[in-house]
Short mmCIF file of C-alpha atoms in Angstrom, two decimals:
data_model
loop_
_atom_site.label_atom_id
_atom_site.label_comp_id
_atom_site.label_asym_id
_atom_site.label_seq_id
_atom_site.Cartn_x
_atom_site.Cartn_y
_atom_site.Cartn_z
CA UNK E 26 -52.45 -32.71 -24.67
CA UNK E 27 -52.87 -29.76 -26.56
CA UNK E 28 -54.76 -27.34 -23.10
CA UNK E 29 -51.08 -28.43 -21.69
CA UNK E 30 -49.71 -26.73 -24.78
CA UNK E 31 -51.60 -23.76 -25.08
CA UNK E 32 -50.79 -23.54 -20.85
CA UNK E 33 -47.32 -23.70 -21.68
CA UNK E 34 -47.19 -20.94 -24.49
CA UNK E 35 -49.16 -18.26 -21.72
CA UNK E 36 -46.73 -19.09 -19.14
CA UNK E 37 -44.02 -18.15 -21.28
CA UNK E 38 -46.06 -15.61 -23.25
CA UNK E 39 -47.07 -14.20 -19.03
CA UNK E 40 -43.64 -14.47 -17.98
CA UNK E 41 -41.72 -11.71 -20.77
CA UNK E 42 -44.06 -10.05 -20.35
CA UNK E 43 -44.11 -9.59 -16.88
CA UNK E 44 -40.33 -9.01 -17.32
CA UNK E 45 -41.01 -6.58 -19.37
CA UNK E 46 -42.60 -4.90 -16.75
CA UNK E 47 -40.28 -5.34 -14.16
CA UNK E 48 -37.26 -3.65 -16.18
CA UNK E 49 -39.41 -0.99 -17.53
CA UNK E 50 -40.16 0.24 -13.29
CA UNK E 51 -35.91 0.08 -12.79
CA UNK E 52 -35.37 -1.58 -9.09
CA UNK E 53 -39.58 -0.35 -8.09
CA UNK E 54 -40.98 -3.54 -7.86
CA UNK E 55 -39.13 -6.28 -6.57
CA UNK E 56 -37.56 -3.73 -3.90
CA UNK E 57 -41.13 -3.19 -3.20
CA UNK E 58 -41.92 -6.72 -3.53
CA UNK E 59 -39.42 -7.66 -0.14
CA UNK E 60 -39.87 -4.74 1.51
CA UNK E 61 -43.42 -5.86 1.76
CA UNK E 62 -41.80 -9.37 2.87
CA UNK E 63 -40.44 -8.32 5.58
CA UNK E 64 -42.77 -5.89 7.28
CA UNK E 65 -45.27 -8.58 7.48
CA UNK E 66 -42.70 -11.31 8.59
CA UNK E 67 -41.54 -7.97 11.71
CA UNK E 68 -44.90 -8.01 12.40
CA UNK E 69 -45.87 -11.56 13.17
CA UNK E 70 -41.56 -11.87 14.60
CA UNK E 71 -43.04 -9.07 17.19
CA UNK E 72 -46.09 -10.41 18.27
CA UNK E 73 -44.58 -14.50 19.03
CA UNK E 74 -40.86 -14.39 19.22
CA UNK E 75 -39.50 -14.26 22.01
CA UNK E 76 -35.45 -13.47 21.94
CA UNK E 77 -33.13 -14.80 24.42
CA UNK E 78 -30.13 -12.10 24.44
CA UNK E 79 -27.44 -14.76 25.89
CA UNK E 80 -26.85 -16.26 23.20
CA UNK E 81 -26.12 -13.44 20.59
CA UNK E 82 -23.68 -12.32 23.60
CA UNK E 83 -21.99 -15.58 23.77
CA UNK E 84 -21.95 -15.37 19.64
CA UNK E 85 -20.04 -12.18 19.77
CA UNK E 86 -18.01 -13.16 22.46
CA UNK E 87 -16.35 -15.93 20.41
CA UNK E 88 -16.21 -14.05 17.54
CA UNK E 89 -13.82 -11.17 19.25
CA UNK E 90 -11.38 -13.95 19.69
CA UNK E 91 -11.84 -15.70 16.91
CA UNK E 92 -11.41 -13.28 14.13
CA UNK E 93 -9.76 -10.78 15.74
CA UNK E 94 -6.95 -9.42 14.53
CA UNK E 95 -4.48 -10.52 16.82
CA UNK E 96 -5.79 -14.34 17.62
CA UNK E 97 -8.05 -14.26 14.74
CA UNK E 98 -5.10 -16.32 12.34
CA UNK E 99 -2.75 -18.07 15.59
CA UNK E 100 -5.90 -19.92 16.45
CA UNK E 101 -6.86 -21.33 13.07
CA UNK E 102 -3.28 -22.31 12.58
CA UNK E 103 -3.45 -23.97 16.44
CA UNK E 104 -6.76 -25.78 15.48
CA UNK E 105 -5.41 -27.11 11.86
CA UNK E 106 -2.22 -28.26 14.28
CA UNK E 107 -4.08 -29.97 17.13
CA UNK E 108 -6.60 -31.48 14.85
CA UNK E 109 -3.00 -33.49 12.53
CA UNK E 110 -2.18 -34.43 16.05
CA UNK E 111 -5.39 -35.71 17.45
CA UNK E 112 -5.82 -38.09 14.25
CA UNK E 113 -2.25 -39.37 13.93
CA UNK E 114 -1.63 -40.13 17.64
CA UNK E 115 -4.35 -41.59 17.97
CA UNK E 116 -4.68 -43.33 14.82
CA UNK E 117 -1.76 -44.80 15.71
CA UNK E 118 -2.53 -47.82 17.74
CA UNK E 119 -5.35 -49.19 16.38
CA UNK E 120 -3.83 -48.73 12.83
CA UNK E 121 -0.84 -51.30 14.01
CA UNK E 122 -3.76 -53.86 15.18
CA UNK E 123 -5.78 -53.67 12.44
CA UNK E 124 -2.47 -54.31 10.46
CA UNK E 125 -1.32 -57.20 12.92
CA UNK E 126 -4.95 -59.11 12.72
CA UNK E 127 -5.12 -58.27 8.94
CA UNK E 128 -2.08 -59.73 7.90
CA UNK E 129 -2.45 -62.82 10.62
CA UNK E 130 -5.48 -63.59 7.78
CA UNK E 131 -3.67 -63.12 5.31
CA UNK E 132 -1.20 -66.05 6.93
CA UNK E 133 -4.48 -68.13 6.80
CA UNK E 134 -5.71 -67.29 3.84
CA UNK E 135 -2.08 -68.12 2.18
CA UNK E 136 -2.72 -71.58 5.26
CA UNK E 137 -5.90 -72.93 2.69
CA UNK E 138 -4.67 -71.87 -0.39
CA UNK E 139 -1.94 -74.28 0.29
CA UNK E 140 -4.02 -77.19 1.82
CA UNK E 141 -6.07 -76.75 -1.58
CA UNK E 142 -2.98 -76.88 -3.80
CA UNK E 143 -3.98 -73.62 -5.49
CA UNK E 144 -1.22 -73.08 -8.31
CA UNK E 145 1.33 -70.37 -7.04
CA UNK E 146 -0.02 -67.37 -9.42
CA UNK E 147 -3.47 -67.50 -8.27
CA UNK E 148 -2.19 -67.18 -4.64
CA UNK E 149 0.03 -64.63 -5.58
CA UNK E 150 -2.66 -62.20 -7.60
CA UNK E 151 -5.88 -62.53 -5.12
CA UNK E 152 -3.62 -62.72 -1.98
CA UNK E 153 -0.13 -61.55 -2.28
CA UNK E 154 -1.80 -59.07 -4.51
CA UNK E 155 -6.23 -57.85 -4.20
CA UNK E 156 -5.87 -59.05 -0.52
CA UNK E 157 -2.22 -57.22 0.73
CA UNK E 158 -3.02 -54.03 -1.01
CA UNK E 159 -6.55 -54.13 0.99
CA UNK E 160 -5.62 -54.93 3.91
CA UNK E 161 -3.03 -51.56 3.74
CA UNK E 162 -5.61 -49.28 3.10
CA UNK E 163 -8.25 -50.13 5.48
CA UNK E 164 -4.92 -50.33 8.52
CA UNK E 165 -3.82 -47.43 6.94
CA UNK E 166 -7.07 -45.28 6.33
CA UNK E 167 -10.18 -46.32 8.27
CA UNK E 168 -8.06 -44.82 12.07
CA UNK E 169 -7.05 -41.83 10.44
CA UNK E 170 -10.53 -41.24 8.95
CA UNK E 171 -12.95 -42.32 11.47
CA UNK E 172 -11.40 -39.49 13.92
CA UNK E 173 -10.25 -36.75 11.06
CA UNK E 174 -14.18 -36.97 9.77
CA UNK E 175 -16.07 -36.75 12.89
CA UNK E 176 -13.22 -34.10 14.01
CA UNK E 177 -13.75 -32.19 11.18
CA UNK E 178 -17.50 -32.17 11.24
CA UNK E 179 -18.03 -30.92 14.36
CA UNK E 180 -16.07 -27.86 13.44
CA UNK E 181 -18.66 -27.56 11.18
CA UNK E 182 -21.92 -28.08 13.22
CA UNK E 183 -20.20 -25.51 15.73
CA UNK E 184 -20.06 -22.35 12.66
CA UNK E 185 -16.20 -22.16 12.43
CA UNK E 186 -15.79 -22.53 8.89
CA UNK E 187 -17.05 -19.49 8.07
CA UNK E 188 -15.05 -17.51 10.22
CA UNK E 189 -12.63 -19.14 8.49
CA UNK E 190 -13.22 -17.72 5.46
CA UNK E 191 -14.07 -14.59 7.08
CA UNK E 192 -10.55 -14.09 7.87
CA UNK E 193 -9.46 -15.03 4.81
CA UNK E 194 -11.61 -13.26 2.23
CA UNK E 195 -8.73 -9.80 2.28
CA UNK E 196 -6.01 -12.73 0.95
CA UNK E 197 -8.55 -14.26 -1.44
CA UNK E 198 -9.47 -10.40 -3.16
CA UNK E 199 -6.12 -9.74 -3.42
CA UNK E 200 -5.80 -13.25 -5.60
CA UNK E 201 -9.42 -11.67 -7.28
CA UNK E 202 -11.45 -14.85 -5.82
CA UNK E 203 -13.78 -15.42 -3.57
CA UNK E 204 -13.08 -15.51 0.30
CA UNK E 205 -15.83 -18.16 0.25
CA UNK E 206 -13.33 -20.45 -2.18
CA UNK E 207 -11.12 -21.54 1.81
CA UNK E 208 -15.07 -23.55 2.39
CA UNK E 209 -14.52 -25.07 -0.80
CA UNK E 210 -10.19 -25.78 0.69
CA UNK E 211 -12.16 -27.27 3.86
CA UNK E 212 -14.52 -29.24 2.00
CA UNK E 213 -11.37 -30.54 -0.28
CA UNK E 214 -9.68 -31.82 3.35
CA UNK E 215 -12.26 -34.16 3.59
CA UNK E 216 -12.46 -35.60 -0.43
CA UNK E 217 -11.50 -32.96 -3.21
CA UNK E 218 -14.24 -34.83 -5.21
CA UNK E 219 -16.74 -33.05 -2.71
CA UNK E 220 -14.17 -30.06 -2.67
CA UNK E 221 -14.81 -29.68 -6.25
CA UNK E 222 -18.90 -30.27 -5.99
CA UNK E 223 -19.34 -27.46 -2.65
CA UNK E 224 -17.65 -25.10 -5.28
CA UNK E 225 -21.53 -24.72 -6.47
CA UNK E 226 -21.30 -21.85 -3.22
CA UNK E 227 -19.55 -19.20 -5.42
CA UNK E 228 -21.39 -16.92 -6.90
CA UNK E 229 -19.50 -15.64 -9.77
CA UNK E 230 -18.51 -18.33 -12.64
CA UNK E 231 -15.41 -16.50 -12.68
CA UNK E 232 -14.01 -17.40 -9.06
CA UNK E 233 -15.66 -21.03 -9.50
CA UNK E 234 -13.65 -21.85 -11.96
CA UNK E 235 -10.33 -21.04 -9.68
CA UNK E 236 -11.43 -22.65 -7.17
CA UNK E 237 -12.15 -26.05 -9.21
CA UNK E 238 -8.89 -25.32 -10.64
CA UNK E 239 -7.34 -24.89 -7.70
CA UNK E 240 -9.03 -27.27 -4.97
CA UNK E 241 -6.32 -30.21 -5.32
CA UNK E 242 -3.98 -28.02 -4.03
CA UNK E 243 -5.32 -29.62 -0.53
CA UNK E 244 -4.28 -32.89 0.29
CA UNK E 245 -7.10 -34.85 1.16
CA UNK E 246 -7.71 -37.70 3.43
CA UNK E 247 -6.25 -40.48 -0.10
CA UNK E 248 -3.65 -38.72 0.29
CA UNK E 249 -3.33 -37.66 4.72
CA UNK E 250 -1.98 -41.60 5.04
CA UNK E 251 0.85 -40.99 2.51
CA UNK E 252 1.98 -37.53 4.11
CA UNK E 253 2.12 -38.96 8.02
CA UNK E 254 3.55 -42.12 7.28
CA UNK E 255 6.68 -40.85 5.30
CA UNK E 256 6.57 -37.75 7.67
CA UNK E 257 6.52 -40.83 10.88
CA UNK E 258 9.20 -42.27 8.44
CA UNK E 259 11.68 -39.79 7.90
CA UNK E 260 11.16 -36.85 9.69
CA UNK E 261 10.20 -38.38 13.31
CA UNK E 262 11.93 -41.81 13.13
CA UNK E 263 14.05 -40.86 15.93
CA UNK E 264 11.70 -39.06 18.25
CA UNK E 265 10.97 -39.91 21.24
CA UNK E 266 7.60 -41.64 21.28
CA UNK E 267 5.96 -39.13 22.54
CA UNK E 268 7.15 -36.63 20.76
CA UNK E 269 6.87 -38.13 17.31
CA UNK E 270 2.99 -37.18 16.15
CA UNK E 271 3.50 -34.09 16.98
CA UNK E 272 6.24 -33.60 15.03
CA UNK E 273 4.01 -35.41 12.48
CA UNK E 274 1.61 -33.15 13.22
CA UNK E 275 4.20 -30.54 12.63
CA UNK E 276 5.39 -31.48 8.95
CA UNK E 277 1.89 -32.17 8.00
CA UNK E 278 0.92 -28.96 8.57
CA UNK E 279 3.77 -27.15 6.81
CA UNK E 280 2.70 -29.25 3.88
CA UNK E 281 -0.84 -27.97 4.32
CA UNK E 282 0.47 -24.25 4.57
CA UNK E 283 2.71 -24.86 1.48
CA UNK E 284 -0.59 -26.51 -0.54
CA UNK E 285 -2.38 -23.19 0.43
CA UNK E 286 0.35 -21.47 -0.76
CA UNK E 287 0.32 -22.98 -4.12
CA UNK E 288 -3.37 -22.42 -3.98
CA UNK E 289 -2.96 -18.68 -3.82
CA UNK E 290 -0.38 -18.25 -5.77
CA UNK E 291 -2.09 -20.31 -9.00
CA UNK E 292 -5.49 -18.29 -8.45
CA UNK E 293 -3.37 -15.06 -8.42
CA UNK E 294 -2.10 -16.17 -11.35
CA UNK E 295 -5.57 -17.67 -12.69
CA UNK E 296 -7.05 -14.44 -11.77
CA UNK E 297 -4.41 -12.54 -13.97
CA UNK E 298 -4.28 -15.07 -17.58
CA UNK E 299 -6.45 -17.53 -18.15
CA UNK E 300 -9.56 -16.33 -16.13
CA UNK E 301 -8.77 -12.52 -16.37
CA UNK E 302 -11.08 -10.34 -14.00
CA UNK E 303 -11.85 -8.16 -11.00
CA UNK E 304 -12.66 -9.44 -8.30
CA UNK E 305 -16.48 -9.70 -7.51
CA UNK E 306 -18.48 -9.17 -4.30
CA UNK E 307 -19.46 -11.99 -1.67
CA UNK E 308 -22.29 -11.64 1.23
CA UNK E 309 -21.12 -13.95 3.93
CA UNK E 310 -23.66 -15.27 6.87
CA UNK E 311 -21.98 -15.87 10.22
CA UNK E 312 -24.36 -17.91 11.72
CA UNK E 313 -24.32 -17.90 15.78
CA UNK E 314 -22.20 -21.01 16.60
CA UNK E 315 -24.32 -23.84 18.05
CA UNK E 316 -24.09 -26.88 20.10
CA UNK E 317 -23.29 -29.76 17.90
CA UNK E 318 -25.31 -32.59 17.95
CA UNK E 319 -22.98 -35.32 18.80
CA UNK E 320 -24.80 -38.34 17.72
CA UNK E 321 -25.72 -36.61 14.15
CA UNK E 322 -21.76 -35.57 13.95
CA UNK E 323 -21.13 -38.92 15.00
CA UNK E 324 -23.24 -40.51 12.12
CA UNK E 325 -23.04 -38.39 9.62
CA UNK E 326 -19.24 -38.16 9.40
CA UNK E 327 -18.70 -42.05 9.86
CA UNK E 328 -22.14 -42.80 6.88
CA UNK E 329 -21.48 -40.33 5.00
CA UNK E 330 -17.92 -39.77 4.84
CA UNK E 331 -16.12 -42.82 6.22
CA UNK E 332 -17.24 -45.56 5.17
CA UNK E 333 -18.50 -43.78 1.72
CA UNK E 334 -14.68 -42.88 0.79
CA UNK E 335 -13.51 -46.88 2.54
CA UNK E 336 -15.77 -48.47 -0.07
CA UNK E 337 -14.40 -46.73 -2.80
CA UNK E 338 -10.69 -47.12 -1.86
CA UNK E 339 -11.72 -50.66 -1.16
CA UNK E 340 -13.61 -50.82 -4.63
CA UNK E 341 -9.89 -49.33 -6.54
CA UNK E 342 -7.82 -51.41 -3.95
CA UNK E 343 -8.99 -54.56 -4.79
CA UNK E 344 -7.86 -55.08 -8.82
CA UNK E 345 -5.20 -52.35 -8.42
CA UNK E 346 -3.65 -54.90 -6.51
CA UNK E 347 -4.16 -57.75 -8.17
CA UNK E 348 -2.54 -56.02 -11.29
CA UNK E 349 0.36 -54.51 -9.52
CA UNK E 350 1.14 -57.82 -8.08
CA UNK E 351 0.88 -59.17 -12.20
CA UNK E 352 2.93 -56.84 -14.04
CA UNK E 353 5.45 -57.52 -10.69
CA UNK E 354 5.93 -60.81 -11.33
CA UNK E 355 5.17 -61.49 -15.22
CA UNK E 356 8.57 -61.18 -15.94
CA UNK E 357 10.04 -59.78 -19.85
CA UNK E 358 13.42 -60.99 -20.17
CA UNK E 359 15.25 -59.92 -16.88
CA UNK E 360 12.67 -57.74 -15.05
CA UNK E 361 9.81 -57.46 -14.47
CA UNK E 362 7.25 -55.69 -16.28
CA UNK E 363 6.90 -53.23 -13.90
CA UNK E 364 10.73 -52.53 -13.35
CA UNK E 365 10.67 -52.47 -17.48
CA UNK E 366 8.31 -49.56 -16.42
CA UNK E 367 9.79 -48.07 -14.13
CA UNK E 368 12.88 -47.78 -15.39
CA UNK E 369 12.01 -46.01 -18.20
CA UNK E 370 10.46 -43.49 -15.98
CA UNK E 371 13.45 -43.67 -13.98
CA UNK E 372 14.87 -40.76 -15.71
CA UNK E 373 12.52 -37.87 -15.66
CA UNK E 374 11.40 -39.24 -11.76
CA UNK E 375 15.20 -38.77 -10.88
CA UNK E 376 15.20 -35.35 -12.03
CA UNK E 377 12.48 -34.04 -9.39
CA UNK E 378 13.50 -35.63 -6.93
CA UNK E 379 11.85 -39.26 -7.44
CA UNK E 380 12.85 -42.78 -8.65
CA UNK E 381 11.10 -44.64 -11.55
CA UNK E 382 8.81 -47.28 -8.88
CA UNK E 383 7.06 -43.57 -6.92
CA UNK E 384 6.21 -42.31 -10.07
CA UNK E 385 4.94 -45.15 -11.29
CA UNK E 386 3.09 -45.44 -8.12
CA UNK E 387 1.31 -42.22 -8.53
CA UNK E 388 0.04 -43.25 -12.09
CA UNK E 389 -1.62 -46.62 -11.39
CA UNK E 390 -3.15 -44.53 -8.16
CA UNK E 391 -4.53 -42.20 -10.50
CA UNK E 392 -8.00 -44.24 -9.79
CA UNK E 393 -7.48 -43.16 -5.50
CA UNK E 394 -4.79 -41.58 -4.00
CA UNK E 395 -5.29 -44.03 -0.91
CA UNK E 396 -3.64 -46.62 -3.26
CA UNK E 397 -0.24 -44.93 -4.22
CA UNK E 398 1.66 -45.73 -0.79
CA UNK E 399 0.69 -49.29 -0.81
CA UNK E 400 1.10 -50.21 -4.61
CA UNK E 401 4.50 -48.09 -3.37
CA UNK E 402 5.55 -50.95 -1.04
CA UNK E 403 4.32 -53.83 -3.00
CA UNK E 404 6.79 -52.87 -6.38
CA UNK E 405 9.92 -52.19 -4.25
CA UNK E 406 8.96 -55.47 -2.31
CA UNK E 407 8.41 -57.56 -5.47
CA UNK E 408 11.81 -56.35 -6.78
CA UNK E 409 14.00 -58.66 -3.68
CA UNK E 410 13.90 -57.10 -0.86
CA UNK E 411 11.69 -59.96 0.90
CA UNK E 412 10.68 -58.90 4.37
CA UNK E 413 7.90 -58.83 7.03
CA UNK E 414 6.78 -55.56 7.13
CA UNK E 415 4.73 -54.93 10.83
CA UNK E 416 6.52 -51.82 11.90
CA UNK E 417 7.90 -48.14 10.24
CA UNK E 418 11.47 -49.52 11.22
CA UNK E 419 10.67 -52.42 9.02
CA UNK E 420 9.31 -50.23 6.55
CA UNK E 421 11.93 -47.53 6.86
CA UNK E 422 14.86 -50.36 6.26
CA UNK E 423 12.63 -50.94 2.99
CA UNK E 424 12.52 -47.54 1.46
CA UNK E 425 16.32 -47.04 2.81
CA UNK E 426 17.15 -50.18 0.89
CA UNK E 427 16.25 -48.28 -2.23
CA UNK E 428 17.97 -45.74 -2.07
CA UNK E 429 15.38 -43.44 -0.28
CA UNK E 430 17.15 -40.01 0.97
CA UNK E 431 15.01 -37.52 2.95
CA UNK E 432 15.32 -35.50 -0.43
CA UNK E 433 13.27 -38.39 -2.11
CA UNK E 434 10.97 -38.05 0.64
CA UNK E 435 10.56 -34.67 0.73
CA UNK E 436 9.68 -34.59 -2.44
CA UNK E 437 7.32 -37.22 -2.55
CA UNK E 438 5.61 -35.56 -0.31
CA UNK E 439 5.44 -32.59 -2.16
CA UNK E 440 4.51 -34.48 -5.40
CA UNK E 441 1.52 -36.25 -3.14
CA UNK E 442 0.51 -32.97 -1.95
CA UNK E 443 0.59 -30.87 -6.17
CA UNK E 444 0.15 -33.91 -8.43
CA UNK E 445 -2.66 -34.62 -10.23
CA UNK E 446 -6.11 -35.27 -9.08
CA UNK E 447 -8.07 -38.27 -8.07
CA UNK E 448 -10.11 -39.82 -11.64
CA UNK E 449 -13.52 -39.27 -9.55
CA UNK E 450 -12.20 -35.07 -8.88
CA UNK E 451 -11.62 -35.43 -12.40
CA UNK E 452 -15.12 -36.57 -13.42
CA UNK E 453 -16.73 -34.40 -10.84
CA UNK E 454 -14.76 -31.69 -12.75
CA UNK E 455 -16.06 -32.81 -15.80
CA UNK E 456 -19.30 -32.79 -14.46
CA UNK E 457 -19.13 -29.66 -12.72
CA UNK E 458 -17.39 -27.47 -15.53
CA UNK E 459 -19.24 -29.38 -18.35
CA UNK E 460 -15.73 -28.63 -20.34
CA UNK E 461 -13.17 -30.94 -21.45
CA UNK E 462 -11.22 -27.89 -21.57
CA UNK E 463 -11.33 -26.79 -17.96
CA UNK E 464 -11.34 -30.43 -16.74
CA UNK E 465 -8.17 -30.96 -18.51
CA UNK E 466 -6.57 -27.97 -17.29
CA UNK E 467 -7.79 -29.66 -13.55
CA UNK E 468 -5.20 -32.54 -14.45
CA UNK E 469 -2.76 -30.69 -16.20
CA UNK E 470 -1.97 -27.60 -13.66
CA UNK E 471 -1.71 -29.98 -10.23
CA UNK E 472 0.73 -32.05 -12.96
CA UNK E 473 2.41 -29.30 -13.98
CA UNK E 474 3.45 -27.01 -10.95
CA UNK E 475 4.11 -30.66 -8.91
CA UNK E 476 6.81 -31.36 -11.23
CA UNK E 477 8.24 -27.62 -11.53
CA UNK E 478 7.89 -27.62 -7.51
CA UNK E 479 10.15 -30.99 -7.08
CA UNK E 480 12.05 -30.42 -9.80
CA UNK E 481 13.50 -26.71 -8.12
CA UNK E 482 13.59 -28.53 -4.63
CA UNK E 483 15.28 -31.81 -6.01
CA UNK E 484 17.79 -29.98 -8.59
CA UNK E 485 19.10 -26.51 -6.01
CA UNK E 486 19.20 -29.79 -3.09
CA UNK E 487 21.91 -31.70 -5.19
CA UNK E 488 23.48 -28.32 -6.72
CA UNK E 489 23.96 -27.33 -2.76
CA UNK E 490 25.55 -30.95 -1.92
CA UNK E 491 23.22 -31.16 0.50
CA UNK E 492 21.75 -35.10 -1.22
CA UNK E 493 23.44 -37.37 -3.75
CA UNK H 13 -18.75 5.54 -9.03
CA UNK H 14 -22.07 6.15 -8.33
CA UNK H 15 -22.77 5.71 -5.11
CA UNK H 16 -19.99 6.32 -3.38
CA UNK H 17 -20.26 9.88 -2.89
CA UNK H 18 -23.90 10.38 -0.19
CA UNK H 19 -26.86 12.20 -2.04
CA UNK H 20 -26.77 14.51 1.19
CA UNK H 21 -25.32 15.32 4.18
CA UNK H 22 -27.16 13.72 6.44
CA UNK H 23 -26.56 10.34 4.50
CA UNK H 24 -22.97 7.90 4.68
CA UNK H 25 -22.12 4.83 3.53
CA UNK H 26 -22.80 1.77 4.52
CA UNK H 27 -18.25 0.90 4.97
CA UNK H 28 -18.18 4.87 6.50
CA UNK H 29 -19.62 2.97 9.65
CA UNK H 30 -17.56 2.73 12.83
CA UNK H 31 -17.20 -0.60 14.68
CA UNK H 32 -20.21 -1.05 17.19
CA UNK H 33 -22.70 1.89 15.82
CA UNK H 34 -25.81 1.64 14.11
CA UNK H 35 -27.78 3.47 11.80
CA UNK H 36 -30.65 2.80 8.94
CA UNK H 37 -30.44 2.11 5.50
CA UNK H 38 -31.26 4.68 3.10
CA UNK H 39 -30.47 3.42 -0.67
CA UNK H 40 -29.26 1.01 -2.10
CA UNK H 41 -26.99 1.79 -5.08
CA UNK H 42 -26.49 -2.49 -5.63
CA UNK H 43 -27.85 -3.38 -9.22
CA UNK H 44 -29.09 -7.40 -10.77
CA UNK H 45 -28.13 -10.24 -8.39
CA UNK H 46 -26.93 -8.36 -6.12
CA UNK H 47 -28.92 -6.31 -4.89
CA UNK H 48 -31.56 -9.12 -5.26
CA UNK H 49 -29.79 -10.93 -1.99
CA UNK H 50 -28.16 -8.44 -0.33
CA UNK H 51 -31.81 -7.28 0.01
CA UNK H 52 -33.08 -10.54 0.31
CA UNK H 53 -30.81 -10.63 3.53
CA UNK H 54 -32.48 -8.23 4.81
CA UNK H 55 -30.52 -5.04 3.77
CA UNK H 56 -33.98 -3.28 3.11
CA UNK H 57 -34.34 0.66 3.30
CA UNK H 58 -35.70 1.07 6.54
CA UNK H 59 -33.91 -1.02 8.06
CA UNK H 60 -31.30 -1.22 11.65
CA UNK H 61 -28.00 -2.59 11.03
CA UNK H 62 -25.00 -2.34 13.48
CA UNK H 63 -21.41 -2.69 12.42
CA UNK H 64 -20.30 -5.36 14.77
CA UNK H 65 -16.88 -6.55 13.80
CA UNK H 66 -14.54 -5.75 10.53
CA UNK H 67 -12.04 -8.63 9.43
CA UNK H 68 -8.20 -8.87 10.37
CA UNK H 69 -6.87 -6.26 7.29
CA UNK H 70 -10.47 -3.50 7.77
CA UNK H 71 -12.14 -5.52 5.03
CA UNK H 72 -14.44 -8.00 5.07
CA UNK H 73 -16.55 -6.25 7.67
CA UNK H 74 -19.77 -8.19 9.40
CA UNK H 75 -23.10 -5.76 10.07
CA UNK H 76 -26.23 -7.72 12.00
CA UNK H 77 -29.40 -6.71 10.28
CA UNK H 78 -32.61 -8.12 12.11
CA UNK H 79 -30.39 -10.49 14.76
CA UNK H 80 -28.73 -12.07 11.56
CA UNK H 81 -24.52 -11.39 11.48
CA UNK H 82 -23.52 -11.35 7.34
CA UNK H 83 -19.73 -10.26 6.18
CA UNK H 84 -19.84 -7.90 3.16
CA UNK H 85 -16.95 -7.11 1.27
CA UNK H 86 -15.84 -2.54 1.64
CA UNK H 87 -16.85 -2.31 -2.16
CA UNK H 88 -20.11 -3.53 -1.56
CA UNK H 89 -21.08 -1.77 2.05
CA UNK H 90 -19.34 1.48 -0.14
CA UNK H 91 -22.73 1.50 -2.29
CA UNK H 92 -25.13 1.37 0.08
CA UNK H 93 -25.77 4.57 2.07
CA UNK H 94 -27.02 4.59 5.49
CA UNK H 95 -28.52 7.28 8.01
CA UNK H 96 -26.51 7.81 11.52
CA UNK H 97 -28.60 6.53 14.08
#
């Protein structure tokens, strides 16, 4: 015991001495060590490694196109659009099948409850509340995730993402932020909590904070389904079937571009106000392109990402569905608790182009963004319009019956894109920054931006007489 | 602006190298963490470096050093002095 303490003190002493020597000699010692290591390594390489020049050429040629001044940006945009298009058009059919199967099973469950003579409230909480929101979350979320995550992991494996950083760095430099922020934004597409963790790759603490505070402006996988559903109903509902997914992909791409623009604006503003400072250095490796290992990609994207995110959504959806059913079916006076709360929120919500139910769904969706749309549908359904929801047309009728216009749809999409991050992301920000102040700002800045943008859009549309 | 001006005529800074041309590193005028990181990646005096491409606005700039491609911002590359090959 004693020995270790002495040993420990001795080590500290030695370290201090070494530090002093190192600093006294400027960079001489460190430089000498690094040079020697490289000389040795070079010797070993010369003796043992045979280089294939072909591979290097291939990477260079790809880079000539992918990071070119002319084609670099269009390719980035096209890649994003293509991934979204494949996700949306590919998810359509499996989503419908899943919904069909899961809602049919709901009828079976209802039959069992009736056969057993279970009380109405128990059937309501468990089947109409918990099970139905679970069915919604699974059928709406699983197919897009199962397509999006592997596609994205594929891009990651190919080595394309560092090129995106390379292309965008000069814009981040103008915002006095780090070019690697585009990598953390890419992670945010999957999950903002993962995006916040990935901010560790940014060396400067100031720039890392900027990346954490703005990560939420990239819509995560929990918000994509909401954006897709609303885009489908209001943006492409009247188009021919084969045009629909392309139109929705266009709308979502536009939303993402708005999110990226807001990221730049907020980063720029932060660098000049709360997080004043100059742009620091950026060292970015551009690794050679690799042939992706398809099986590894599938495994990683499915087990590590899809199942992980889905599990979290399901765990939240069950209780949230039960609670939503309860508050929408317990009456105080003439109307339910849910309707009371929604009415209370109505004035604020209407000013920003939403309604009380939508704002309430976003608030109840704090634990996980995936459940916002299911909650919204449940609260509309409980307020009188009991219809079967097995197609988008039914969904459109439901929303229009509840007073939705194109402006409601647009503002809901914008609010979904910009509003506060989910609880997991907030907790992750708290863990990563170790500061209550910064994690509170992670909540406050997006919330402020969402209210401001939606307010401006709604009010100007009404002033111009474009919407009621 | 330490390091922005080359010490003698045969030296220029890494940021002045044209796309496609090669050079040898003379000295680094970087300090602290950045100096260590850049050296760890192989930018050591005496090493051959090639400028492979520039970003859309000429910044950042990608260099090949020891078979690896590394992108640096212009300001940082301006603090590395090189000999033209």
